[in-house]
PDB file of C-alpha atoms in Angstrom:
ATOM      1  CA  MET A   1     -80.554   3.960 111.420  1.00 44.00           C
ATOM      2  CA  PRO A   2     -83.120   1.253 111.257  1.00 45.00           C
ATOM      3  CA  LEU A   3     -84.019  -0.120 107.812  1.00 45.00           C
ATOM      4  CA  ASN A   4     -87.514   0.172 106.522  1.00 45.00           C
ATOM      5  CA  SER A   5     -89.447  -2.825 105.733  1.00 44.00           C
ATOM      6  CA  THR A   6     -88.845  -2.659 102.026  1.00 43.00           C
ATOM      7  CA  GLN A   7     -85.120  -2.557 102.371  1.00 44.00           C
ATOM      8  CA  GLN A   8     -85.048  -5.178 104.893  1.00 46.00           C
ATOM      9  CA  HIS A   9     -87.028  -7.630 102.839  1.00 46.00           C
ATOM     10  CA  LYS A  10     -85.311  -7.436  99.325  1.00 45.00           C
ATOM     11  CA  PRO A  11     -84.784 -10.770  97.836  1.00 46.00           C
ATOM     12  CA  HIS A  12     -81.314 -12.326  97.906  1.00 46.00           C
ATOM     13  CA  HIS A  13     -80.972 -12.840  94.109  1.00 44.00           C
ATOM     14  CA  PHE A  14     -81.497  -9.146  93.396  1.00 41.00           C
ATOM     15  CA  ARG A  15     -78.522  -8.110  95.483  1.00 45.00           C
ATOM     16  CA  HIS A  16     -76.282 -10.467  93.487  1.00 45.00           C
ATOM     17  CA  SER A  17     -77.407  -9.048  90.084  1.00 45.00           C
ATOM     18  CA  LEU A  18     -76.098  -5.546  90.775  1.00 51.00           C
ATOM     19  CA  ILE A  19     -72.753  -4.385  88.946  1.00 54.00           C
ATOM     20  CA  SER A  20     -69.799  -4.397  91.201  1.00 59.00           C
ATOM     21  CA  LEU A  21     -67.285  -1.604  91.562  1.00 61.00           C
ATOM     22  CA  SER A  22     -64.508  -3.555  89.941  1.00 66.00           C
ATOM     23  CA  ASP A  23     -66.593  -4.150  86.863  1.00 61.00           C
ATOM     24  CA  ILE A  24     -67.307  -0.455  86.587  1.00 62.00           C
ATOM     25  CA  GLN A  25     -63.616   0.378  86.736  1.00 65.00           C
ATOM     26  CA  ARG A  26     -62.838  -2.190  84.040  1.00 67.00           C
ATOM     27  CA  ILE A  27     -65.475  -0.698  81.786  1.00 65.00           C
ATOM     28  CA  GLN A  28     -64.129   2.819  82.332  1.00 64.00           C
ATOM     29  CA  LYS A  29     -60.639   1.697  81.264  1.00 66.00           C
ATOM     30  CA  MET A  30     -62.014   0.160  78.100  1.00 65.00           C
ATOM     31  CA  VAL A  31     -63.941   3.333  77.302  1.00 54.00           C
ATOM     32  CA  SER A  32     -60.883   5.505  77.836  1.00 61.00           C
ATOM     33  CA  LYS A  33     -58.865   3.307  75.427  1.00 57.00           C
ATOM     34  CA  VAL A  34     -61.560   3.598  72.843  1.00 49.00           C
ATOM     35  CA  LYS A  35     -61.564   7.375  73.181  1.00 50.00           C
ATOM     36  CA  ARG A  36     -57.812   7.622  72.782  1.00 55.00           C
ATOM     37  CA  SER A  37     -57.765   5.624  69.473  1.00 51.00           C
ATOM     38  CA  PRO A  38     -59.440   7.673  66.692  1.00 53.00           C
ATOM     39  CA  VAL A  39     -62.237   6.087  64.856  1.00 49.00           C
ATOM     40  CA  LYS A  40     -61.707   5.927  61.029  1.00 51.00           C
ATOM     41  CA  SER A  41     -64.513   7.182  58.935  1.00 51.00           C
ATOM     42  CA  ILE A  42     -65.648   5.767  55.618  1.00 50.00           C
ATOM     43  CA  LYS A  43     -63.781   8.540  53.844  1.00 51.00           C
ATOM     44  CA  ASP A  44     -60.566   7.648  55.653  1.00 53.00           C
ATOM     45  CA  LEU A  45     -61.040   4.027  54.737  1.00 48.00           C
ATOM     46  CA  ARG A  46     -61.474   4.989  51.062  1.00 52.00           C
ATOM     47  CA  ASN A  47     -58.380   7.168  51.132  1.00 54.00           C
ATOM     48  CA  SER A  48     -56.405   4.367  52.679  1.00 53.00           C
ATOM     49  CA  ASN A  49     -57.561   1.969  49.992  1.00 52.00           C
ATOM     50  CA  ASN A  50     -56.690   4.475  47.238  1.00 53.00           C
ATOM     51  CA  HIS A  51     -53.200   4.988  48.683  1.00 52.00           C
ATOM     52  CA  SER A  52     -52.473   1.286  48.691  1.00 52.00           C
ATOM     53  CA  ASN A  53     -53.855   1.008  45.182  1.00 52.00           C
ATOM     54  CA  ARG A  54     -51.533   3.794  44.007  1.00 52.00           C
ATOM     55  CA  ARG A  55     -48.535   2.039  45.501  1.00 53.00           C
ATOM     56  CA  TRP A  56     -49.504  -1.166  43.750  1.00 47.00           C
ATOM     57  CA  ARG A  57     -50.047   0.675  40.500  1.00 52.00           C
ATOM     58  CA  ARG A  58     -46.658   2.454  40.838  1.00 52.00           C
ATOM     59  CA  LYS A  59     -44.886  -0.830  41.376  1.00 51.00           C
ATOM     60  CA  THR A  60     -46.776  -2.322  38.477  1.00 53.00           C
ATOM     61  CA  SER A  61     -45.930   0.598  36.132  1.00 58.00           C
ATOM     62  CA  ILE A  62     -42.191   0.391  36.972  1.00 57.00           C
ATOM     63  CA  LYS A  63     -42.221  -3.314  36.203  1.00 56.00           C
ATOM     64  CA  ASN A  64     -43.981  -2.592  32.929  1.00 61.00           C
ATOM     65  CA  VAL A  65     -41.407   0.073  31.970  1.00 52.00           C
ATOM     66  CA  VAL A  66     -38.512  -2.243  32.748  1.00 53.00           C
ATOM     67  CA  ALA A  67     -40.116  -5.028  30.769  1.00 60.00           C
ATOM     68  CA  ALA A  68     -40.807  -2.696  27.831  1.00 60.00           C
ATOM     69  CA  SER A  69     -37.233  -1.360  27.891  1.00 62.00           C
ATOM     70  CA  SER A  70     -35.832  -4.875  27.899  1.00 67.00           C
ATOM     71  CA  ALA A  71     -38.041  -5.794  24.977  1.00 66.00           C
ATOM     72  CA  GLY A  72     -36.962  -2.632  23.078  1.00 69.00           C
ATOM     73  CA  LEU A  73     -33.278  -3.347  23.664  1.00 71.00           C
ATOM     74  CA  ALA A  74     -33.745  -6.895  22.481  1.00 71.00           C
ATOM     75  CA  THR A  75     -35.431  -5.597  19.304  1.00 74.00           C
ATOM     76  CA  ILE A  76     -32.632  -3.087  18.671  1.00 75.00           C
ATOM     77  CA  ARG A  77     -30.044  -5.798  19.249  1.00 71.00           C
ATOM     78  CA  ARG A  78     -31.754  -8.086  16.730  1.00 74.00           C
ATOM     79  CA  ARG A  79     -31.929  -5.296  14.123  1.00 74.00           C
ATOM     80  CA  ILE A  80     -28.266  -4.349  14.582  1.00 75.00           C
ATOM     81  CA  THR A  81     -27.281  -7.995  14.198  1.00 72.00           C
ATOM     82  CA  LYS A  82     -29.282  -8.247  10.961  1.00 69.00           C
ATOM     83  CA  LEU A  83     -27.698  -5.011   9.706  1.00 70.00           C
ATOM     84  CA  PHE A  84     -24.176  -6.323  10.322  1.00 63.00           C
ATOM     85  CA  PHE A  85     -25.021  -9.547   8.501  1.00 65.00           C
ATOM     86  CA  LYS A  86     -26.280  -7.534   5.511  1.00 66.00           C
ATOM     87  CA  ILE A  87     -23.150  -5.344   5.444  1.00 67.00           C
ATOM     88  CA  ALA A  88     -20.907  -8.400   5.627  1.00 61.00           C
ATOM     89  CA  HIS A  89     -22.827 -10.002   2.786  1.00 61.00           C
ATOM     90  CA  LEU A  90     -22.614  -6.890   0.604  1.00 61.00           C
ATOM     91  CA  SER A  91     -18.869  -6.462   1.196  1.00 56.00           C
ATOM     92  CA  THR A  92     -18.250 -10.113   0.371  1.00 56.00           C
ATOM     93  CA  SER A  93     -20.266  -9.778  -2.834  1.00 54.00           C
ATOM     94  CA  ALA A  94     -18.399  -6.615  -3.824  1.00 51.00           C
ATOM     95  CA  HIS A  95     -15.052  -8.305  -3.170  1.00 49.00           C
ATOM     96  CA  LYS A  96     -16.040 -11.229  -5.347  1.00 49.00           C
ATOM     97  CA  LYS A  97     -17.100  -8.854  -8.131  1.00 46.00           C
ATOM     98  CA  LYS A  98     -13.792  -6.980  -7.930  1.00 45.00           C
ATOM     99  CA  ALA A  99     -11.831 -10.189  -8.012  1.00 44.00           C
ATOM    100  CA  THR A 100     -13.811 -11.362 -11.003  1.00 44.00           C
ATOM    101  CA  SER A 101     -13.254  -8.054 -12.800  1.00 45.00           C
ATOM    102  CA  TYR A 102      -9.524  -8.239 -12.090  1.00 43.00           C
ATOM    103  CA  ASN A 103      -9.337 -11.741 -13.519  1.00 47.00           C
ATOM    104  CA  ILE A 104     -11.170 -10.583 -16.619  1.00 45.00           C
ATOM    105  CA  LEU A 105      -8.709  -7.729 -17.098  1.00 45.00           C
ATOM    106  CA  LYS A 106      -5.796 -10.110 -16.702  1.00 47.00           C
ATOM    107  CA  LYS A 107      -7.176 -12.352 -19.411  1.00 45.00           C
ATOM    108  CA  THR A 108      -7.641  -9.453 -21.848  1.00 48.00           C
ATOM    109  CA  LYS A 109      -5.150  -9.598 -24.703  1.00 49.00           C
ATOM    110  CA  THR A 110      -3.210  -6.463 -25.643  1.00 48.00           C
ATOM    111  CA  THR A 111      -2.564  -5.582 -29.245  1.00 52.00           C
ATOM    112  CA  THR A 112       0.841  -5.110 -30.840  1.00 47.00           C
ATOM    113  CA  ASP A 113       0.425  -1.319 -30.911  1.00 54.00           C
ATOM    114  CA  GLU A 114      -0.309  -1.280 -27.187  1.00 56.00           C
ATOM    115  CA  HIS A 115       2.825  -3.336 -26.524  1.00 51.00           C
ATOM    116  CA  GLU A 116       4.889  -0.861 -28.533  1.00 50.00           C
ATOM    117  CA  GLN A 117       3.418   2.085 -26.627  1.00 54.00           C
ATOM    118  CA  LEU A 118       4.226   0.424 -23.309  1.00 52.00           C
ATOM    119  CA  ASP A 119       7.780  -0.278 -24.442  1.00 48.00           C
ATOM    120  CA  ASN A 120       8.232   3.361 -25.438  1.00 47.00           C
ATOM    121  CA  ILE A 121       6.981   4.498 -22.040  1.00 48.00           C
ATOM    122  CA  ARG A 122       9.350   2.106 -20.279  1.00 45.00           C
ATOM    123  CA  ARG A 123      12.315   3.327 -22.327  1.00 44.00           C
ATOM    124  CA  THR A 124      11.446   6.949 -21.567  1.00 45.00           C
ATOM    125  CA  LEU A 125      11.126   6.311 -17.831  1.00 45.00           C
ATOM    126  CA  LEU A 126      14.382   4.364 -17.739  1.00 45.00           C
ATOM    127  CA  PHE A 127      16.221   6.913 -19.897  1.00 46.00           C
ATOM    128  CA  ASP A 128      16.998   4.140 -22.341  1.00 46.00           C
ATOM    129  CA  ASP A 129      15.601   5.658 -25.491  1.00 46.00           C
ATOM    130  CA  THR A 130      17.025   3.709 -28.436  1.00 56.00           C
ATOM    131  CA  THR A 131      16.135   6.495 -30.905  1.00 81.00           C
ATOM    132  CA  THR A 132      18.850   8.793 -29.481  1.00 92.00           C
ATOM    133  CA  LEU A 133      22.517   8.208 -28.742  1.00 96.00           C
ATOM    134  CA  LEU A 134      22.455  10.090 -25.427  1.00 97.00           C
ATOM    135  CA  PRO A 135      20.062   9.985 -22.497  1.00 95.00           C
ATOM    136  CA  PRO A 136      17.754  12.991 -22.019  1.00 94.00           C
ATOM    137  CA  SER A 137      19.356  16.053 -20.478  1.00 89.00           C
ATOM    138  CA  PHE A 138      17.428  18.203 -17.995  1.00 88.00           C
ATOM    139  CA  SER A 139      20.281  20.674 -17.596  1.00 89.00           C
ATOM    140  CA  LEU A 140      20.280  24.188 -19.043  1.00 91.00           C
ATOM    141  CA  ARG A 141      23.868  23.700 -20.186  1.00 94.00           C
ATOM    142  CA  LYS A 142      24.797  23.602 -23.846  1.00 96.00           C
ATOM    143  CA  THR A 143      26.665  20.575 -25.224  1.00 97.00           C
ATOM    144  CA  VAL A 144      30.153  20.420 -26.744  1.00 98.00           C
ATOM    145  CA  PHE A 145      31.124  17.312 -28.744  1.00 99.00           C
ATOM    146  CA  LEU A 146      34.866  16.655 -28.951  1.00 99.00           C
ATOM    147  CA  ASP A 147      36.765  14.333 -31.244  1.00 99.00           C
ATOM    148  CA  LEU A 148      39.553  12.259 -29.655  1.00 99.00           C
ATOM    149  CA  ASP A 149      42.425  11.359 -32.004  1.00 98.00           C
ATOM    150  CA  GLU A 150      44.316  14.337 -33.502  1.00 98.00           C
ATOM    151  CA  THR A 151      41.976  16.643 -31.544  1.00 99.00           C
ATOM    152  CA  LEU A 152      42.760  15.879 -27.891  1.00 99.00           C
ATOM    153  CA  VAL A 153      45.562  13.318 -28.253  1.00 99.00           C
ATOM    154  CA  HIS A 154      47.807  11.603 -30.790  1.00 98.00           C
ATOM    155  CA  SER A 155      48.431   7.841 -30.613  1.00 98.00           C
ATOM    156  CA  HIS A 156      51.317   5.945 -32.169  1.00 96.00           C
ATOM    157  CA  PRO A 157      51.617   2.145 -32.382  1.00 95.00           C
ATOM    158  CA  SER A 158      54.827   0.270 -31.761  1.00 91.00           C
ATOM    159  CA  PRO A 159      57.678   1.058 -31.927  1.00 93.00           C
ATOM    160  CA  PRO A 160      57.439   3.794 -29.263  1.00 94.00           C
ATOM    161  CA  PRO A 161      57.916   7.406 -30.457  1.00 95.00           C
ATOM    162  CA  GLU A 162      60.319   9.875 -28.953  1.00 94.00           C
ATOM    163  CA  ARG A 163      57.662  11.544 -26.787  1.00 96.00           C
ATOM    164  CA  PHE A 164      54.530  10.073 -25.229  1.00 98.00           C
ATOM    165  CA  ASP A 165      52.548  10.491 -21.985  1.00 98.00           C
ATOM    166  CA  PHE A 166      51.136   7.004 -21.418  1.00 98.00           C
ATOM    167  CA  VAL A 167      50.601   3.592 -23.018  1.00 98.00           C
ATOM    168  CA  VAL A 168      47.406   1.595 -23.568  1.00 98.00           C
ATOM    169  CA  ARG A 169      47.281  -2.067 -24.552  1.00 98.00           C
ATOM    170  CA  PRO A 170      43.852  -2.964 -25.976  1.00 98.00           C
ATOM    171  CA  VAL A 171      42.950  -6.272 -27.588  1.00 97.00           C
ATOM    172  CA  ILE A 172      41.701  -5.618 -31.124  1.00 94.00           C
ATOM    173  CA  GLY A 173      40.601  -8.484 -33.348  1.00 92.00           C
ATOM    174  CA  GLY A 174      41.901 -10.925 -30.777  1.00 94.00           C
ATOM    175  CA  GLU A 175      45.403  -9.440 -30.908  1.00 94.00           C
ATOM    176  CA  PRO A 176      46.947  -7.293 -28.128  1.00 96.00           C
ATOM    177  CA  MET A 177      48.376  -4.015 -29.377  1.00 97.00           C
ATOM    178  CA  ASP A 178      50.441  -1.221 -27.824  1.00 97.00           C
ATOM    179  CA  PHE A 179      49.574   2.445 -28.385  1.00 98.00           C
ATOM    180  CA  TYR A 180      51.758   5.279 -27.142  1.00 98.00           C
ATOM    181  CA  VAL A 181      49.611   8.311 -26.432  1.00 99.00           C
ATOM    182  CA  LEU A 182      50.733  11.952 -26.440  1.00 98.00           C
ATOM    183  CA  LYS A 183      48.386  14.560 -24.990  1.00 99.00           C
ATOM    184  CA  ARG A 184      47.771  17.798 -26.853  1.00 99.00           C
ATOM    185  CA  PRO A 185      49.159  20.827 -24.992  1.00 98.00           C
ATOM    186  CA  GLY A 186      46.573  22.401 -22.708  1.00 98.00           C
ATOM    187  CA  VAL A 187      44.117  19.463 -22.855  1.00 98.00           C
ATOM    188  CA  ASP A 188      43.792  19.066 -19.083  1.00 98.00           C
ATOM    189  CA  GLU A 189      43.014  22.741 -18.501  1.00 98.00           C
ATOM    190  CA  PHE A 190      40.698  22.796 -21.505  1.00 98.00           C
ATOM    191  CA  LEU A 191      38.554  19.896 -20.248  1.00 98.00           C
ATOM    192  CA  GLU A 192      38.316  21.329 -16.743  1.00 98.00           C
ATOM    193  CA  SER A 193      37.313  24.780 -17.995  1.00 97.00           C
ATOM    194  CA  LEU A 194      34.796  23.375 -20.468  1.00 97.00           C
ATOM    195  CA  ALA A 195      33.111  21.082 -17.927  1.00 97.00           C
ATOM    196  CA  ALA A 196      32.436  24.047 -15.639  1.00 96.00           C
ATOM    197  CA  LYS A 197      29.924  25.531 -18.106  1.00 95.00           C
ATOM    198  CA  TYR A 198      29.018  22.858 -20.667  1.00 97.00           C
ATOM    199  CA  GLU A 199      28.021  19.247 -21.042  1.00 98.00           C
ATOM    200  CA  VAL A 200      31.149  17.602 -22.466  1.00 98.00           C
ATOM    201  CA  VAL A 201      30.768  14.585 -24.772  1.00 99.00           C
ATOM    202  CA  VAL A 202      33.594  12.783 -26.572  1.00 99.00           C
ATOM    203  CA  PHE A 203      32.400  11.561 -29.979  1.00 99.00           C
ATOM    204  CA  THR A 204      35.110   9.484 -31.658  1.00 99.00           C
ATOM    205  CA  ALA A 205      35.264   7.249 -34.717  1.00 98.00           C
ATOM    206  CA  ALA A 206      37.797   5.022 -32.952  1.00 98.00           C
ATOM    207  CA  LEU A 207      37.007   1.550 -31.653  1.00 98.00           C
ATOM    208  CA  LYS A 208      35.689   1.327 -28.121  1.00 98.00           C
ATOM    209  CA  GLU A 209      38.346  -1.199 -27.065  1.00 97.00           C
ATOM    210  CA  TYR A 210      41.049   1.378 -27.724  1.00 98.00           C
ATOM    211  CA  ALA A 211      39.270   4.707 -27.071  1.00 98.00           C
ATOM    212  CA  SER A 212      37.811   3.720 -23.692  1.00 98.00           C
ATOM    213  CA  MET A 213      41.311   2.962 -22.359  1.00 98.00           C
ATOM    214  CA  VAL A 214      42.655   6.289 -23.618  1.00 99.00           C
ATOM    215  CA  LEU A 215      39.786   8.225 -22.028  1.00 99.00           C
ATOM    216  CA  ASP A 216      40.216   6.409 -18.719  1.00 98.00           C
ATOM    217  CA  ARG A 217      43.801   7.699 -18.575  1.00 98.00           C
ATOM    218  CA  LEU A 218      43.037  11.135 -20.022  1.00 98.00           C
ATOM    219  CA  ASP A 219      39.950  11.982 -17.951  1.00 98.00           C
ATOM    220  CA  ARG A 220      41.025  11.108 -14.426  1.00 96.00           C
ATOM    221  CA  ASN A 221      38.694  13.704 -12.904  1.00 96.00           C
ATOM    222  CA  ARG A 222      35.654  12.677 -14.960  1.00 97.00           C
ATOM    223  CA  PHE A 223      35.045  15.983 -16.712  1.00 98.00           C
ATOM    224  CA  ILE A 224      33.548  14.112 -19.679  1.00 98.00           C
ATOM    225  CA  SER A 225      29.831  13.363 -19.232  1.00 98.00           C
ATOM    226  CA  HIS A 226      29.348  10.815 -22.035  1.00 98.00           C
ATOM    227  CA  ARG A 227      31.358   8.800 -24.540  1.00 98.00           C
ATOM    228  CA  LEU A 228      30.315   7.847 -28.082  1.00 98.00           C
ATOM    229  CA  TYR A 229      32.433   5.457 -30.180  1.00 99.00           C
ATOM    230  CA  ARG A 230      32.600   4.179 -33.748  1.00 98.00           C
ATOM    231  CA  ASP A 231      29.369   2.201 -33.387  1.00 97.00           C
ATOM    232  CA  SER A 232      27.535   5.519 -32.910  1.00 98.00           C
ATOM    233  CA  CYS A 233      28.737   6.886 -36.260  1.00 98.00           C
ATOM    234  CA  ARG A 234      26.876   6.575 -39.541  1.00 97.00           C
ATOM    235  CA  ASN A 235      28.549   5.063 -42.558  1.00 97.00           C
ATOM    236  CA  ILE A 236      27.695   7.315 -45.492  1.00 96.00           C
ATOM    237  CA  ASP A 237      29.437   6.487 -48.766  1.00 95.00           C
ATOM    238  CA  GLY A 238      32.240   4.765 -46.896  1.00 95.00           C
ATOM    239  CA  LYS A 239      32.778   7.723 -44.572  1.00 96.00           C
ATOM    240  CA  LEU A 240      32.129   7.729 -40.839  1.00 98.00           C
ATOM    241  CA  VAL A 241      29.767  10.607 -40.089  1.00 98.00           C
ATOM    242  CA  LYS A 242      28.846  11.875 -36.628  1.00 98.00           C
ATOM    243  CA  ASP A 243      25.203  12.824 -37.025  1.00 98.00           C
ATOM    244  CA  LEU A 244      24.243  15.277 -34.278  1.00 98.00           C
ATOM    245  CA  ASN A 245      20.560  14.807 -35.054  1.00 96.00           C
ATOM    246  CA  GLU A 246      20.784  11.364 -33.458  1.00 97.00           C
ATOM    247  CA  THR A 247      22.218  12.608 -30.176  1.00 97.00           C
ATOM    248  CA  GLY A 248      18.924  13.919 -28.795  1.00 96.00           C
ATOM    249  CA  ARG A 249      20.241  17.456 -28.382  1.00 97.00           C
ATOM    250  CA  ASP A 250      18.872  20.691 -29.824  1.00 96.00           C
ATOM    251  CA  LEU A 251      21.107  21.791 -32.711  1.00 97.00           C
ATOM    252  CA  LYS A 252      20.835  25.383 -31.493  1.00 96.00           C
ATOM    253  CA  ARG A 253      22.642  24.357 -28.328  1.00 96.00           C
ATOM    254  CA  VAL A 254      25.480  22.138 -29.599  1.00 98.00           C
ATOM    255  CA  VAL A 255      28.974  22.533 -31.052  1.00 98.00           C
ATOM    256  CA  ILE A 256      31.275  19.841 -32.420  1.00 99.00           C
ATOM    257  CA  VAL A 257      35.071  20.183 -32.565  1.00 99.00           C
ATOM    258  CA  ASP A 258      36.829  17.833 -34.990  1.00 99.00           C
ATOM    259  CA  ASP A 259      39.874  17.700 -37.264  1.00 98.00           C
ATOM    260  CA  ASN A 260      38.065  15.717 -40.000  1.00 98.00           C
ATOM    261  CA  PRO A 261      35.468  17.588 -42.122  1.00 98.00           C
ATOM    262  CA  ASN A 262      33.764  14.313 -43.031  1.00 97.00           C
ATOM    263  CA  SER A 263      32.751  13.787 -39.424  1.00 98.00           C
ATOM    264  CA  PHE A 264      30.408  16.799 -39.329  1.00 98.00           C
ATOM    265  CA  SER A 265      29.300  16.846 -42.950  1.00 97.00           C
ATOM    266  CA  ASN A 266      25.638  16.595 -41.903  1.00 98.00           C
ATOM    267  CA  GLN A 267      25.828  19.671 -39.623  1.00 98.00           C
ATOM    268  CA  PRO A 268      28.685  21.894 -40.845  1.00 98.00           C
ATOM    269  CA  ASP A 269      27.192  25.017 -39.225  1.00 98.00           C
ATOM    270  CA  ASN A 270      27.646  23.459 -35.783  1.00 98.00           C
ATOM    271  CA  ALA A 271      31.291  22.517 -36.348  1.00 98.00           C
ATOM    272  CA  ILE A 272      34.666  24.037 -35.570  1.00 98.00           C
ATOM    273  CA  LEU A 273      37.427  22.519 -37.695  1.00 98.00           C
ATOM    274  CA  ILE A 274      40.569  22.223 -35.601  1.00 98.00           C
ATOM    275  CA  ARG A 275      44.088  21.756 -36.913  1.00 97.00           C
ATOM    276  CA  PRO A 276      45.223  18.126 -36.513  1.00 98.00           C
ATOM    277  CA  PHE A 277      47.657  17.465 -33.697  1.00 98.00           C
ATOM    278  CA  VAL A 278      50.618  15.105 -34.085  1.00 96.00           C
ATOM    279  CA  ASP A 279      53.558  16.078 -31.911  1.00 95.00           C
ATOM    280  CA  ASP A 280      53.792  19.876 -31.933  1.00 96.00           C
ATOM    281  CA  ILE A 281      54.613  20.824 -28.368  1.00 94.00           C
ATOM    282  CA  PHE A 282      53.938  24.500 -29.183  1.00 97.00           C
ATOM    283  CA  ASP A 283      50.389  23.866 -30.332  1.00 98.00           C
ATOM    284  CA  ARG A 284      47.928  26.532 -29.044  1.00 97.00           C
ATOM    285  CA  GLU A 285      44.620  25.396 -30.564  1.00 98.00           C
ATOM    286  CA  LEU A 286      43.003  24.308 -27.299  1.00 98.00           C
ATOM    287  CA  TRP A 287      43.906  27.594 -25.648  1.00 97.00           C
ATOM    288  CA  LYS A 288      42.027  29.431 -28.403  1.00 96.00           C
ATOM    289  CA  LEU A 289      38.979  27.226 -27.967  1.00 97.00           C
ATOM    290  CA  LYS A 290      39.075  27.714 -24.221  1.00 96.00           C
ATOM    291  CA  SER A 291      38.832  31.487 -24.674  1.00 94.00           C
ATOM    292  CA  PHE A 292      36.002  31.102 -27.192  1.00 95.00           C
ATOM    293  CA  PHE A 293      33.847  28.875 -24.983  1.00 96.00           C
ATOM    294  CA  ASN A 294      34.425  31.068 -21.924  1.00 93.00           C
ATOM    295  CA  GLU A 295      33.214  34.222 -23.668  1.00 86.00           C
ATOM    296  CA  SER A 296      29.875  35.538 -22.390  1.00 68.00           C
ATOM    297  CA  ASP A 297      28.576  35.931 -25.954  1.00 71.00           C
ATOM    298  CA  CYS A 298      29.085  32.224 -26.560  1.00 79.00           C
ATOM    299  CA  CYS A 299      27.535  31.073 -23.271  1.00 78.00           C
ATOM    300  CA  GLU A 300      24.475  33.318 -23.480  1.00 82.00           C
ATOM    301  CA  CYS A 301      23.691  33.214 -27.202  1.00 88.00           C
ATOM    302  CA  ASP A 302      20.373  31.697 -28.262  1.00 90.00           C
ATOM    303  CA  ASP A 303      21.873  29.810 -31.220  1.00 95.00           C
ATOM    304  CA  MET A 304      25.366  28.387 -30.915  1.00 96.00           C
ATOM    305  CA  ARG A 305      25.653  28.267 -34.702  1.00 96.00           C
ATOM    306  CA  ASP A 306      25.848  32.070 -34.754  1.00 95.00           C
ATOM    307  CA  ALA A 307      28.713  32.001 -32.255  1.00 95.00           C
ATOM    308  CA  VAL A 308      30.504  29.296 -34.266  1.00 96.00           C
ATOM    309  CA  LYS A 309      30.132  31.303 -37.463  1.00 94.00           C
ATOM    310  CA  HIS A 310      31.646  34.345 -35.790  1.00 92.00           C
ATOM    311  CA  TYR A 311      34.580  32.323 -34.395  1.00 93.00           C
ATOM    312  CA  VAL A 312      35.343  30.662 -37.728  1.00 93.00           C
ATOM    313  CA  THR A 313      35.253  34.024 -39.515  1.00 92.00           C
ATOM    314  CA  VAL A 314      37.679  35.559 -37.037  1.00 90.00           C
ATOM    315  CA  GLN A 315      40.090  32.603 -37.312  1.00 89.00           C
ATOM    316  CA  GLN A 316      40.062  32.743 -41.105  1.00 86.00           C
ATOM    317  CA  ARG A 317      41.074  36.415 -41.062  1.00 85.00           C
ATOM    318  CA  ARG A 318      44.161  35.679 -38.981  1.00 77.00           C
TER     319      ARG A 318
END
């Protein structure tokens, strides 16, 4: 088809200014990319900014909390340290005050009366009461005081008698002496029977140097609880008296057996006068006393003096 005149005569520069096909395709690709990526609005931009701000604020608040906690712990630590220092100071001050008070008490002087009271307490606790001849007794048993010579035994100095059971050799006044001792019939059985129900005490006016040796041989089985010698007697008008008031025992609960009336002159109602023993092998006095002390009326009576009175009355009638 032939071109018209207009088409045939277009200038050359105009043909070169037209958009080519390749350019159009490039533009279409760019447009399609733009369409696929969403365009953010102002609102979206604001929301995005707020979200980032919140994250920054959250991080900032956590840091602040950690910092505040560290500061609080440091404060608590400082206060606890101060508190411990105060407690240590107070305890040290109190210790010094106590020590000072103790020193003051140590320097305080005690009076004579206080010393005497303390001595009495010590003697009581140690059972060493010098006001009584015997230590305190916490037993419910009654007490029987027995004389030694002519009551339980008879002693004879040299030369030796016809009959004797053993010999003791004490030193008296710096001189050795021989004593030949004869036991009263029934003495062994009497001591054993008596010790089963009573507190047995030997109260003798003999010297300890002699009497202790005799008792060691006589009382092999230790039936005798205590021993009192001449130094425990009272000298009244030249007579040796065995004062039961000084023994520390209740007079309602004691009996004394002796062959010498002078020995129990202060408490005659508590005494049983026994016939003196010399060498009578048929003597029966201890057998009588054994029966008396084993009687239920004697063991259970409230006042031993009543039982003694009854026994003495019965013996006098015979």
